[in-house]
mmCIF file of C-alpha atoms and ligand atoms in Angstrom:
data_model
loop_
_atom_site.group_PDB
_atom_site.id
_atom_site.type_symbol
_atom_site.label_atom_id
_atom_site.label_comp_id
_atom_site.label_asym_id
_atom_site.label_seq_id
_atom_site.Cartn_x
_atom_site.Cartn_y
_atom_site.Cartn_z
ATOM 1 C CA UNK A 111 -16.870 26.915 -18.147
ATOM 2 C CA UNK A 112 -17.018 28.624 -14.865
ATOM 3 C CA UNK A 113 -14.798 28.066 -11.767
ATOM 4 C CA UNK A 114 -16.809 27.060 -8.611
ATOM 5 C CA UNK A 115 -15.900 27.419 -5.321
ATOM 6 C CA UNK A 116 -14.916 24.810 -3.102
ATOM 7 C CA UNK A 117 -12.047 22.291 -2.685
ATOM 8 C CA UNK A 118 -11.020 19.002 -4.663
ATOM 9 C CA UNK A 119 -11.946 16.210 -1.808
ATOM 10 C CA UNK A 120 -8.332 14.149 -3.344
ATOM 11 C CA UNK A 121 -5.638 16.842 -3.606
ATOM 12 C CA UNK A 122 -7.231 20.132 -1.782
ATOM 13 C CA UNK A 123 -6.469 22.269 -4.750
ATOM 14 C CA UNK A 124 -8.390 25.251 -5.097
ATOM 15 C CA UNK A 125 -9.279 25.631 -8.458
ATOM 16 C CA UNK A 126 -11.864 23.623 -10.111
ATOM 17 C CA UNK A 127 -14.300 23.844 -12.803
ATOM 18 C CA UNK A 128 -17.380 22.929 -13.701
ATOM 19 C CA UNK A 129 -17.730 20.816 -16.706
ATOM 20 C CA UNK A 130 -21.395 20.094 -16.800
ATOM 21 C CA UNK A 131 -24.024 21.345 -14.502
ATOM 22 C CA UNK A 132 -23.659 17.795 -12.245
ATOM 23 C CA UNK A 133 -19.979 17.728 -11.749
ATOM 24 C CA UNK A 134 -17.110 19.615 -10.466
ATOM 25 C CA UNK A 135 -13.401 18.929 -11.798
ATOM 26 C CA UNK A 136 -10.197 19.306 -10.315
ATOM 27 C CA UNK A 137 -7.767 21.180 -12.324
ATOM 28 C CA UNK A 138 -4.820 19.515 -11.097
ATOM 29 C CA UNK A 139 -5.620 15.896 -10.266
ATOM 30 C CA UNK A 140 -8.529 15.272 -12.229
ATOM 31 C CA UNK A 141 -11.072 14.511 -10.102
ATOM 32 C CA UNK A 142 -14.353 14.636 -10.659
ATOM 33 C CA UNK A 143 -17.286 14.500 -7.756
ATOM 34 C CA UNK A 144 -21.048 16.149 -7.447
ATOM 35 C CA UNK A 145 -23.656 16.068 -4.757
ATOM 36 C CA UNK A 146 -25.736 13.018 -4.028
ATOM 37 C CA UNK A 147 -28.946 12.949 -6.350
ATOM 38 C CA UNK A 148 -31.903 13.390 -3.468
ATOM 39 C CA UNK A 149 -33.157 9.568 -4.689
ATOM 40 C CA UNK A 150 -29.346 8.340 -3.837
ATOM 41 C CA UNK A 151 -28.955 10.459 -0.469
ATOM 42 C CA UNK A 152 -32.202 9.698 1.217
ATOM 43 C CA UNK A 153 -31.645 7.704 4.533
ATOM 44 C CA UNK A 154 -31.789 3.974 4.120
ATOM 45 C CA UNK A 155 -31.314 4.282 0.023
ATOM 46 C CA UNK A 156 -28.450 1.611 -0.378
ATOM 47 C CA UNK A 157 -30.441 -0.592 2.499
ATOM 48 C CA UNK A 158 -33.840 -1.446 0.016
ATOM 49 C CA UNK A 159 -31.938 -2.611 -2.737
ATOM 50 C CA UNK A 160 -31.693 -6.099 -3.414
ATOM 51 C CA UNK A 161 -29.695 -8.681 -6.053
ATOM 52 C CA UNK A 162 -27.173 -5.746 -7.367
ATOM 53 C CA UNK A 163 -25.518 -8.990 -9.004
ATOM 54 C CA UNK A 164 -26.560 -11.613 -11.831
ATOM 55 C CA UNK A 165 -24.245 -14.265 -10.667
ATOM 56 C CA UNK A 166 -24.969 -15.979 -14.221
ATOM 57 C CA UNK A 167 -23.943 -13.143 -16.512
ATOM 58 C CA UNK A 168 -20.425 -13.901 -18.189
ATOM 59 C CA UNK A 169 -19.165 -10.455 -17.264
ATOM 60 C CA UNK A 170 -19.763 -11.363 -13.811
ATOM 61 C CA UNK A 171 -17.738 -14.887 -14.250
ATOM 62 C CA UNK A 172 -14.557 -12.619 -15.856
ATOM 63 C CA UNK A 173 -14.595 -10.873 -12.706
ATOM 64 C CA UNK A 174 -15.006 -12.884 -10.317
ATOM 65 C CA UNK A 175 -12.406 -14.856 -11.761
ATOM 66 C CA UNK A 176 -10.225 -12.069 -11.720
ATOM 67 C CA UNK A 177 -10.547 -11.122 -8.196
ATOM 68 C CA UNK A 178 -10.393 -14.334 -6.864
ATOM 69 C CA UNK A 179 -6.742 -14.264 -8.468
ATOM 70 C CA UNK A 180 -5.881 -10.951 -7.323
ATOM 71 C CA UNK A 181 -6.612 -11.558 -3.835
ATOM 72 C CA UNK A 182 -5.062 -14.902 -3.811
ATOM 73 C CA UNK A 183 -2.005 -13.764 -4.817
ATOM 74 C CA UNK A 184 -2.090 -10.681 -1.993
ATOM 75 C CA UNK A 185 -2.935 -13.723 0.687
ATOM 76 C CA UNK A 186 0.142 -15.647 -0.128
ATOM 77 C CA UNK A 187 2.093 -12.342 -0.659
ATOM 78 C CA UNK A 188 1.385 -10.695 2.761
ATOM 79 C CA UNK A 189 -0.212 -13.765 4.939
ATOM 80 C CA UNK A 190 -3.089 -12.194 5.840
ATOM 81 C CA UNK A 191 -5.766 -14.178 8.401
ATOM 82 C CA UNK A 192 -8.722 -11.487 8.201
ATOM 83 C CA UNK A 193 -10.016 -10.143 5.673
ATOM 84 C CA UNK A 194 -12.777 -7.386 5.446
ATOM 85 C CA UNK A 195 -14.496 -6.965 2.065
ATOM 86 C CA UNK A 196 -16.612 -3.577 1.989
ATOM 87 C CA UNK A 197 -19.351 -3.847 -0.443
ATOM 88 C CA UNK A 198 -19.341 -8.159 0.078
ATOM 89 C CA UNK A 199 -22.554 -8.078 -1.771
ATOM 90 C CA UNK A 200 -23.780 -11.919 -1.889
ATOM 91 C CA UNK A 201 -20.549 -12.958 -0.850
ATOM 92 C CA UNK A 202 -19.507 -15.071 -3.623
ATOM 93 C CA UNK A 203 -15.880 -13.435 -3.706
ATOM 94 C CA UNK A 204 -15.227 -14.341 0.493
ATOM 95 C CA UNK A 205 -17.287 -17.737 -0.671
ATOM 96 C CA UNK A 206 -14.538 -18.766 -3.155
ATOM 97 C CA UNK A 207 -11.594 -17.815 -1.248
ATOM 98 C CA UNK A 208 -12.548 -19.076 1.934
ATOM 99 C CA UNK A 209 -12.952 -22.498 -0.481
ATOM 100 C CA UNK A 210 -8.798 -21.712 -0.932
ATOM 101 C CA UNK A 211 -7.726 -20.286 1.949
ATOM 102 C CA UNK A 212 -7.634 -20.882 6.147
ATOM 103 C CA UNK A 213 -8.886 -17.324 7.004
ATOM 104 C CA UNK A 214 -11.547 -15.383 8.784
ATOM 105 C CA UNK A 215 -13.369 -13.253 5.886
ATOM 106 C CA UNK A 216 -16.383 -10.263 7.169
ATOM 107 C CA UNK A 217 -17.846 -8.324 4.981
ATOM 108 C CA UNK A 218 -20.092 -5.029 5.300
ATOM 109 C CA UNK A 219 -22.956 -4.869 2.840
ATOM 110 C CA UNK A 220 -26.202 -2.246 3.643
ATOM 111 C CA UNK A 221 -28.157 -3.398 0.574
ATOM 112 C CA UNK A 222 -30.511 -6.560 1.216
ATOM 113 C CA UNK A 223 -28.013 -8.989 -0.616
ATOM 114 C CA UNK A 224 -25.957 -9.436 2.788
ATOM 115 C CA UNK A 225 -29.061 -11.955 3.693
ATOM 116 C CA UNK A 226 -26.897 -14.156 0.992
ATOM 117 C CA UNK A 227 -23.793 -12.919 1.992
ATOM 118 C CA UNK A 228 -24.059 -14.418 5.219
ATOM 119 C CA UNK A 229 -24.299 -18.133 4.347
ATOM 120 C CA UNK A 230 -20.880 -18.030 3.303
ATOM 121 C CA UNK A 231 -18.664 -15.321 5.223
ATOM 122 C CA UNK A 232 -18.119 -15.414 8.555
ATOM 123 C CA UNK A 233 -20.156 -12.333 9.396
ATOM 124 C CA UNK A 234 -21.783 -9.753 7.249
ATOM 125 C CA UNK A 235 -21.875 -6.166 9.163
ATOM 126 C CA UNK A 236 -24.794 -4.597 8.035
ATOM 127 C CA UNK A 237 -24.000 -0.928 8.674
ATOM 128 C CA UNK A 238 -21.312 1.574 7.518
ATOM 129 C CA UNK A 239 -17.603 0.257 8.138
ATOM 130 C CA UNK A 240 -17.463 3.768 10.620
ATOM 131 C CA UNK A 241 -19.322 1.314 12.797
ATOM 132 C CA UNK A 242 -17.545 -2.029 12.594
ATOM 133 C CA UNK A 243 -15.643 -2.696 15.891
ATOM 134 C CA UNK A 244 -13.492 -6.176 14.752
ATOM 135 C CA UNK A 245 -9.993 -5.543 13.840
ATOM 136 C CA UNK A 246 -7.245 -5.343 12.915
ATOM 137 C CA UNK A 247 -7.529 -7.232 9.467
ATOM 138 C CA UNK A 248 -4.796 -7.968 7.116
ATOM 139 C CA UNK A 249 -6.517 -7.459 4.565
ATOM 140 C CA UNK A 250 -9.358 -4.872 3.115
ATOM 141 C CA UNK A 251 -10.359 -5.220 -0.177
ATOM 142 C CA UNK A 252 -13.496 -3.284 -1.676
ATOM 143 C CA UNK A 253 -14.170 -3.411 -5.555
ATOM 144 C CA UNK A 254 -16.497 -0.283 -6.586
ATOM 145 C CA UNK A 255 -17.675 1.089 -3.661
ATOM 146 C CA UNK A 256 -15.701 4.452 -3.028
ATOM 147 C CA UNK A 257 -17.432 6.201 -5.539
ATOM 148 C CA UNK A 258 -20.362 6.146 -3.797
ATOM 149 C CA UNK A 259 -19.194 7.573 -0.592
ATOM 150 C CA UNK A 260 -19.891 11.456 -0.392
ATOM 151 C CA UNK A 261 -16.938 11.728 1.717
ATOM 152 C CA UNK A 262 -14.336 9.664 0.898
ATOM 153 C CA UNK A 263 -11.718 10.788 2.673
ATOM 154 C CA UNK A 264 -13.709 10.054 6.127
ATOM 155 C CA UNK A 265 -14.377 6.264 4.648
ATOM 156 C CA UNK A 266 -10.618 6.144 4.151
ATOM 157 C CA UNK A 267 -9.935 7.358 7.925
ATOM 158 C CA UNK A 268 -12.256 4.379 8.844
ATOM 159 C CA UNK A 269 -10.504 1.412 6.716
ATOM 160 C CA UNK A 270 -7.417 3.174 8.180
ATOM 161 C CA UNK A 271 -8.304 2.274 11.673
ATOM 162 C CA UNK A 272 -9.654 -1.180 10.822
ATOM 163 C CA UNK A 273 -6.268 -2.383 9.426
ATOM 164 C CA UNK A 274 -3.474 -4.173 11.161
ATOM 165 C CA UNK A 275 0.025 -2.507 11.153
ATOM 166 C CA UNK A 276 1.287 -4.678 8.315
ATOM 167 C CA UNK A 277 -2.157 -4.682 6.468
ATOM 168 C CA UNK A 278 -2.545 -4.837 3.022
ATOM 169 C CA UNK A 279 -5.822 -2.488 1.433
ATOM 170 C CA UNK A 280 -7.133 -2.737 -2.071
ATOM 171 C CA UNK A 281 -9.384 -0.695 -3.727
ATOM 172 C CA UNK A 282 -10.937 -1.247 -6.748
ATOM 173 C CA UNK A 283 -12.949 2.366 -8.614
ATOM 174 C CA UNK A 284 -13.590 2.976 -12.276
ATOM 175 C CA UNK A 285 -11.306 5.024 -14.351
ATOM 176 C CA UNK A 286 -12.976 8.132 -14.551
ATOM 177 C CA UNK A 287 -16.400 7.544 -16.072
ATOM 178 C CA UNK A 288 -15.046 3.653 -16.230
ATOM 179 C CA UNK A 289 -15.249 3.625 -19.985
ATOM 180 C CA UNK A 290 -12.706 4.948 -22.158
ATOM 181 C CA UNK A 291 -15.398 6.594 -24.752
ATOM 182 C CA UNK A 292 -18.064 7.592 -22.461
ATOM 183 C CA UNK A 293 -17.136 11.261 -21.284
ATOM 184 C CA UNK A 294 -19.119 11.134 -17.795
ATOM 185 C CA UNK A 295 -20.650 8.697 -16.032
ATOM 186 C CA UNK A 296 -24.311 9.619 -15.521
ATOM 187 C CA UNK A 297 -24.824 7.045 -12.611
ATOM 188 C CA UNK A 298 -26.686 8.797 -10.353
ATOM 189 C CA UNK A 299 -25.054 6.565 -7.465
ATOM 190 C CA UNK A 300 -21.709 7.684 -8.354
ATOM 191 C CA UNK A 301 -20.932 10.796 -6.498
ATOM 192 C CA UNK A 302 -16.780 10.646 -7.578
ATOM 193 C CA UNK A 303 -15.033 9.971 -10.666
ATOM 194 C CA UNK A 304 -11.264 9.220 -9.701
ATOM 195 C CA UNK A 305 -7.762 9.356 -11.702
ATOM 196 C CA UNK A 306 -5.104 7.291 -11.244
ATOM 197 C CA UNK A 307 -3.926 10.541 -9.629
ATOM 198 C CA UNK A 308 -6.544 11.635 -7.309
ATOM 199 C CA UNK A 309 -6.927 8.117 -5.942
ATOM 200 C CA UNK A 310 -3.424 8.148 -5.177
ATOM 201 C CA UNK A 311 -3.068 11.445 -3.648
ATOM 202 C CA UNK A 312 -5.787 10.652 -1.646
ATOM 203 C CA UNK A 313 -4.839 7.323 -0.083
ATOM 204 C CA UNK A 314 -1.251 9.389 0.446
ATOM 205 C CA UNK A 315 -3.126 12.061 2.500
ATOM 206 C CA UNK A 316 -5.197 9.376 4.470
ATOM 207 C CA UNK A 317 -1.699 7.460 5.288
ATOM 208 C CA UNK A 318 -1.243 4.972 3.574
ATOM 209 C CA UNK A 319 1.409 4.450 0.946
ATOM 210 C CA UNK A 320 1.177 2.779 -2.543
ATOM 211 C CA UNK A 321 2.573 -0.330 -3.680
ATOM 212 C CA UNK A 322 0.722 -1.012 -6.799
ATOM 213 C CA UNK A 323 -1.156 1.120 -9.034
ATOM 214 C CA UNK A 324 -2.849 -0.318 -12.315
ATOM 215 C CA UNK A 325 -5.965 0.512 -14.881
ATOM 216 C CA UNK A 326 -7.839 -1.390 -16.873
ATOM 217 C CA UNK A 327 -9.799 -3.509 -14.968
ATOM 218 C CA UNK A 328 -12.922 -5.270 -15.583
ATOM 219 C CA UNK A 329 -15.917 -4.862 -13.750
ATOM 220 C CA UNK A 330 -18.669 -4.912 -16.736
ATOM 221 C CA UNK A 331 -19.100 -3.795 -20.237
ATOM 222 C CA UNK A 332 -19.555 -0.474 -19.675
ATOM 223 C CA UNK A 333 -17.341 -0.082 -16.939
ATOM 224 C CA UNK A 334 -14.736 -2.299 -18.213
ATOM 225 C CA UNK A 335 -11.804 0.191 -16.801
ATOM 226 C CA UNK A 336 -11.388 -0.034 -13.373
ATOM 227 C CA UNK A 337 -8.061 1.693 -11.394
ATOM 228 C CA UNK A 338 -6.597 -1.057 -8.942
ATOM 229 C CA UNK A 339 -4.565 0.262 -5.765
ATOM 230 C CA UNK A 340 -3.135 -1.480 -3.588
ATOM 231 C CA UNK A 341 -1.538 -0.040 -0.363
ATOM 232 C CA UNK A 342 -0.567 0.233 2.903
ATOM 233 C CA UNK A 343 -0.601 1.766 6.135
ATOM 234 C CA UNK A 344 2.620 4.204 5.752
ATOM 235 C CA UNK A 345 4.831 3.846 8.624
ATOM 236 C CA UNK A 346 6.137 6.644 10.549
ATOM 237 C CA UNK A 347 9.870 7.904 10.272
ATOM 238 C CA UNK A 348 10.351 6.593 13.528
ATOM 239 C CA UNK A 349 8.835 2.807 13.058
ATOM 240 C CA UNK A 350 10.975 2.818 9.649
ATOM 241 C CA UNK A 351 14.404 3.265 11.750
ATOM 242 C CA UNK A 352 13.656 1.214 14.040
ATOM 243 C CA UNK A 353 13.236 -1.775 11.382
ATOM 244 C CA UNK A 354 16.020 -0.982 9.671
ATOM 245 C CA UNK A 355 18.099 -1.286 12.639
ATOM 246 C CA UNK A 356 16.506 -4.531 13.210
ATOM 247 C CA UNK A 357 17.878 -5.531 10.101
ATOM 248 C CA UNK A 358 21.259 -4.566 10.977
ATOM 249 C CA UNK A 359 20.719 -6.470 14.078
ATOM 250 C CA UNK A 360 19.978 -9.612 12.722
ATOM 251 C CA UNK A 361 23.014 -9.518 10.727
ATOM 252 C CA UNK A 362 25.407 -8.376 13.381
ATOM 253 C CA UNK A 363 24.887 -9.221 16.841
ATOM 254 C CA UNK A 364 27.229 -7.267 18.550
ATOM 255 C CA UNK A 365 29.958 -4.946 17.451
ATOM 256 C CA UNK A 366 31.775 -5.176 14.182
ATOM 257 C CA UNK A 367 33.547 -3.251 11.438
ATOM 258 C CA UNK A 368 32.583 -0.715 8.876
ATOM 259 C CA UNK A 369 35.048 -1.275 5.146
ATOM 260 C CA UNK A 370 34.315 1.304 2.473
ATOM 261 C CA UNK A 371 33.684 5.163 3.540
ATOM 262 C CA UNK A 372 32.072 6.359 0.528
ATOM 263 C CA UNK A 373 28.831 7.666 -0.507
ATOM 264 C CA UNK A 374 27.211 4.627 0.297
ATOM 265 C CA UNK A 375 28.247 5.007 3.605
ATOM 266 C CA UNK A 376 26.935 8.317 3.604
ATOM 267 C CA UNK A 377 23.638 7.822 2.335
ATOM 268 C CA UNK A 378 23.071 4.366 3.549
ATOM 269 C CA UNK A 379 24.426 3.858 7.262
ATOM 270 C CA UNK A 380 25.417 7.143 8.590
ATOM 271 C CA UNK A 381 21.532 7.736 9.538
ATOM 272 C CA UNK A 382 21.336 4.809 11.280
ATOM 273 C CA UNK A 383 25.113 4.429 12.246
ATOM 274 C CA UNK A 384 25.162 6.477 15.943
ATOM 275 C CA UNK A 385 22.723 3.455 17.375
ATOM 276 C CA UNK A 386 25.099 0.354 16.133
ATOM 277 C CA UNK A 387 28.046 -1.147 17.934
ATOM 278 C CA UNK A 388 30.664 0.173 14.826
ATOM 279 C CA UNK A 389 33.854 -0.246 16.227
ATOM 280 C CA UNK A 390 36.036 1.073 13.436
ATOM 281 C CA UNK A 391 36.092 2.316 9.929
ATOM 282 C CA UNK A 392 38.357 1.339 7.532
ATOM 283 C CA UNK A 393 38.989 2.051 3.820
ATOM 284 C CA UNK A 394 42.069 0.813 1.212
ATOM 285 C CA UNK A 395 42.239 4.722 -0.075
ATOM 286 C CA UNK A 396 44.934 6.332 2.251
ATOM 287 C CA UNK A 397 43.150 9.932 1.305
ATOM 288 C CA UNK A 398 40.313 8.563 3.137
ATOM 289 C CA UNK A 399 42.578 7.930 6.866
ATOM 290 C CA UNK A 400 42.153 10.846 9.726
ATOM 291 C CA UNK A 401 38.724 11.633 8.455
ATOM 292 C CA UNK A 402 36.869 11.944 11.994
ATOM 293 C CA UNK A 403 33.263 11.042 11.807
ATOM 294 C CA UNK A 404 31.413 10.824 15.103
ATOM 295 C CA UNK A 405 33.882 9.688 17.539
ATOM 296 C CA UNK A 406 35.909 7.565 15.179
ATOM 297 C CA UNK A 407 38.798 8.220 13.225
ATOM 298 C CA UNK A 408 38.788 6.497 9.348
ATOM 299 C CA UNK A 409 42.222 4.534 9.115
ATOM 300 C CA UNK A 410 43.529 1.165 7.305
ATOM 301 C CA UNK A 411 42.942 -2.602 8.017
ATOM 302 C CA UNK A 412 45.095 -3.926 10.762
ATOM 303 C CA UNK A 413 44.443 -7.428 11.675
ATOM 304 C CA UNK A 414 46.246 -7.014 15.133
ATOM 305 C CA UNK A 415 43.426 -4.982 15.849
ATOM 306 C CA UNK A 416 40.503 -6.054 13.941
ATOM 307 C CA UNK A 417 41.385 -9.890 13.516
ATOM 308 C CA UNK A 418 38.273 -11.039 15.068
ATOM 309 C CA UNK A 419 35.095 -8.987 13.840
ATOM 310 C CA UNK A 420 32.957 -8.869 11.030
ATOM 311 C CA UNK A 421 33.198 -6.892 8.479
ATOM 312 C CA UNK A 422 30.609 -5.110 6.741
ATOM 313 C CA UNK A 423 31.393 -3.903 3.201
ATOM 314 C CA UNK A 424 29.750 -0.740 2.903
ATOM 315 C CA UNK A 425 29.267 -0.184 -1.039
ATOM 316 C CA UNK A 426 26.893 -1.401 -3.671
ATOM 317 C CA UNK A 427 28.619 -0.497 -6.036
ATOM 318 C CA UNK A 428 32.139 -1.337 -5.514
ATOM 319 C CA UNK A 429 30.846 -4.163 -3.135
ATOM 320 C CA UNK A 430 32.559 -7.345 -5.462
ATOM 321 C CA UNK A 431 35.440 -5.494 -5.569
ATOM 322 C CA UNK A 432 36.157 -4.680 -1.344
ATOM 323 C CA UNK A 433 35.441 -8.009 -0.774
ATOM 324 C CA UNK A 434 37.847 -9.309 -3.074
ATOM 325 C CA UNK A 435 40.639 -7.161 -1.964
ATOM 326 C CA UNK A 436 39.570 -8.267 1.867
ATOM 327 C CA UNK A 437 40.019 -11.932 0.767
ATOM 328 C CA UNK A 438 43.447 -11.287 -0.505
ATOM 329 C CA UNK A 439 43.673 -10.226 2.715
ATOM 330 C CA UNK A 440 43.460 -13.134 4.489
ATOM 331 C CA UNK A 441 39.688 -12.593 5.635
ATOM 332 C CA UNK A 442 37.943 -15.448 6.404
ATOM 333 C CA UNK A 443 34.585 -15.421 4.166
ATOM 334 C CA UNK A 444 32.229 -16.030 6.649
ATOM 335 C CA UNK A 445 33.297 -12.538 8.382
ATOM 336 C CA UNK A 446 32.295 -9.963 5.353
ATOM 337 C CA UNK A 447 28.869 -9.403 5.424
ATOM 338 C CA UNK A 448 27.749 -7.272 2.139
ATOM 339 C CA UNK A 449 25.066 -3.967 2.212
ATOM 340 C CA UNK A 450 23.138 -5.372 0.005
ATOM 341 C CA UNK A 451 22.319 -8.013 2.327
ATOM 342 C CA UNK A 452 20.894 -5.539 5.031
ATOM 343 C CA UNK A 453 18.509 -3.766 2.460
ATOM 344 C CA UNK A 454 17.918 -6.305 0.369
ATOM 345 C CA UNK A 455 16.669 -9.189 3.492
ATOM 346 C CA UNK A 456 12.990 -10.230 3.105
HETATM 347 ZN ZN1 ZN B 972 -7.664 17.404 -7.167
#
């Protein structure tokens, strides 16, 4: 086994090594990848073939089945209007759920198949997805088709800009060699072998971030274990403030009160705490009064001077309690607004 130079295209670790003479693998994620065969990398290659799919095999029946449920359920999950499938094939996929759903569905599919795609999608691009100008879509799905891409991390930069802020991508590969007793997969057109982890660690250097990972998939006999990721575009530091603000916003529309200065407090409004309208801070411990943080002063409840506000009770964990104890108070309800009702609001 001899280490070869050059880095893993998932993680960028150095050190690999070269299992058999077609493949390198990533010491630390896994990953395998080789060259394109000359017969697979020759200009025009994917663009001859023709009928990649026997629409009457039961294997292909258990998967379609199985996607059409999968992206169903991410339609009424996230709303999507667009969808982009890459690798449509004949379309039967964007055929059934354009039978169940009210949205636009394009696919991109070089191989001659996208002749049938395009009597049941609503346009069939016909060239690499670099070159696809529609967008945004809320959805990109593509089952099998990444490990065919020599560079996969320039595909993902691609999807990247074709998805709307809010989109949702899924991407479908098989499990290593896609078999759980075959050691490498020989297919010529496969020029990557992912993990769980190099998928993941890829998508997380291309920017987007992962909200469901899963093996096990069916795509055929022999590649009857697929990894399943679903993601999306990971928003900056900046765009993630500024919703949770929102939140607070749409609880409290002007200024109000702050009950509970523990670490919840700390961790959980302090970072956003300088751009709200808090007007006071207030906790039953009397340790806790004369602690100055920012420009205001931590003292007790005084309903001279904070009769009229709202009140939000800033703990999780302690949350049932505050609230009772501002109820004995004499708090009207409708004024105590819990923290779990900022982070937890859909
Ligand atoms: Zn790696």
């Amino acid at each position: 086994m001899s280490v070869s130079a050059g880095l893993c295209p998932c993680c960028r670790h150095e050190e690999t090594q070269q299992p058999s003479p077609a493949y390198t693998r990533c010491s630390c994620c896994g990953h395998r990848w080789r060259l394109p065969p000359e017969a697979v990398s020759s200009t025009g290659y994917y663009e001859t073939l023709v009928a990649r799919n026997d629409p009457q095999a039961p294997w292909f029946k258990r998967k379609s089945s199985d996607r059409v449920a999968l992206l169903s359920a991410l339609l009424e999950e996230g709303g999507a209007r667009r969808v982009l499938e890459i690798g449509c094939a004949e379309g039967e996929l964007g055929g059934a759920i354009k039978a169940r759903f009210d949205v636009v569905y394009d696919g991109v599919e070089l191989s001659r198949d996208s002749e049938v795609a395009e009597q049941s999608l609503d346009r069939v691009f016909k060239t690499p997805a670099s070159e696809v100008k529609e967008l945004p879509y809320g959805l990109i799905a593509s089952f099998h088709v990444l490990e065919h891409i020599a560079e996969p991390e320039q595909e993902l930069a691609c999807w990247s800009r074709l998805l709307g802020e809010n989109g949702q991508l899924l991407i479908e590969v098989p499990n290593q060699s896609g078999h759980p007793l075959l050691v490498s997969d020989h297919n010529p057109e496969h020029l990557h072998q992912f993990t769980p982890a190099s998928l993941a660690i890829l998508l997380s250097r291309s920017g987007f971030a992962c909200t469901g990972l899963s093996v096990g998939h069916y795509e055929s006999p022999v590649y009857s274990d697929s990894i399943r990721i679903v993601a999306r575009a990971q928003l900056s530091a900046e765009r993630q403030r500024g919703l949770l603000l929102e939140r607070f916003r749409d609880r409290f529309d002007g200024p109000f009160i702050v009950y509970g200065i523990g670490g919840d407090f700390f961790n959980y409004l302090a970072p956003v705490a300088e751009e709200l309208e808090i007007q006071a801070l207030l906790d039953s411990s009397p340790s806790k009064w004369g602690q100055r943080i920012g420009s205001l002063i931590v003292g007790g409840y005084d309903p001279a001077e904070h009769g009229m506000l709202p009140i939000l009770v800033c703990s999780i964990r302690f949350g049932a309690n505050i609230r009772q104890h501002l109820l004995t108070l004499g708090i009207a309800e409708d004024r105590i607004i819990g923290l779990e009702s900022i982070y937890e609001h859909a």
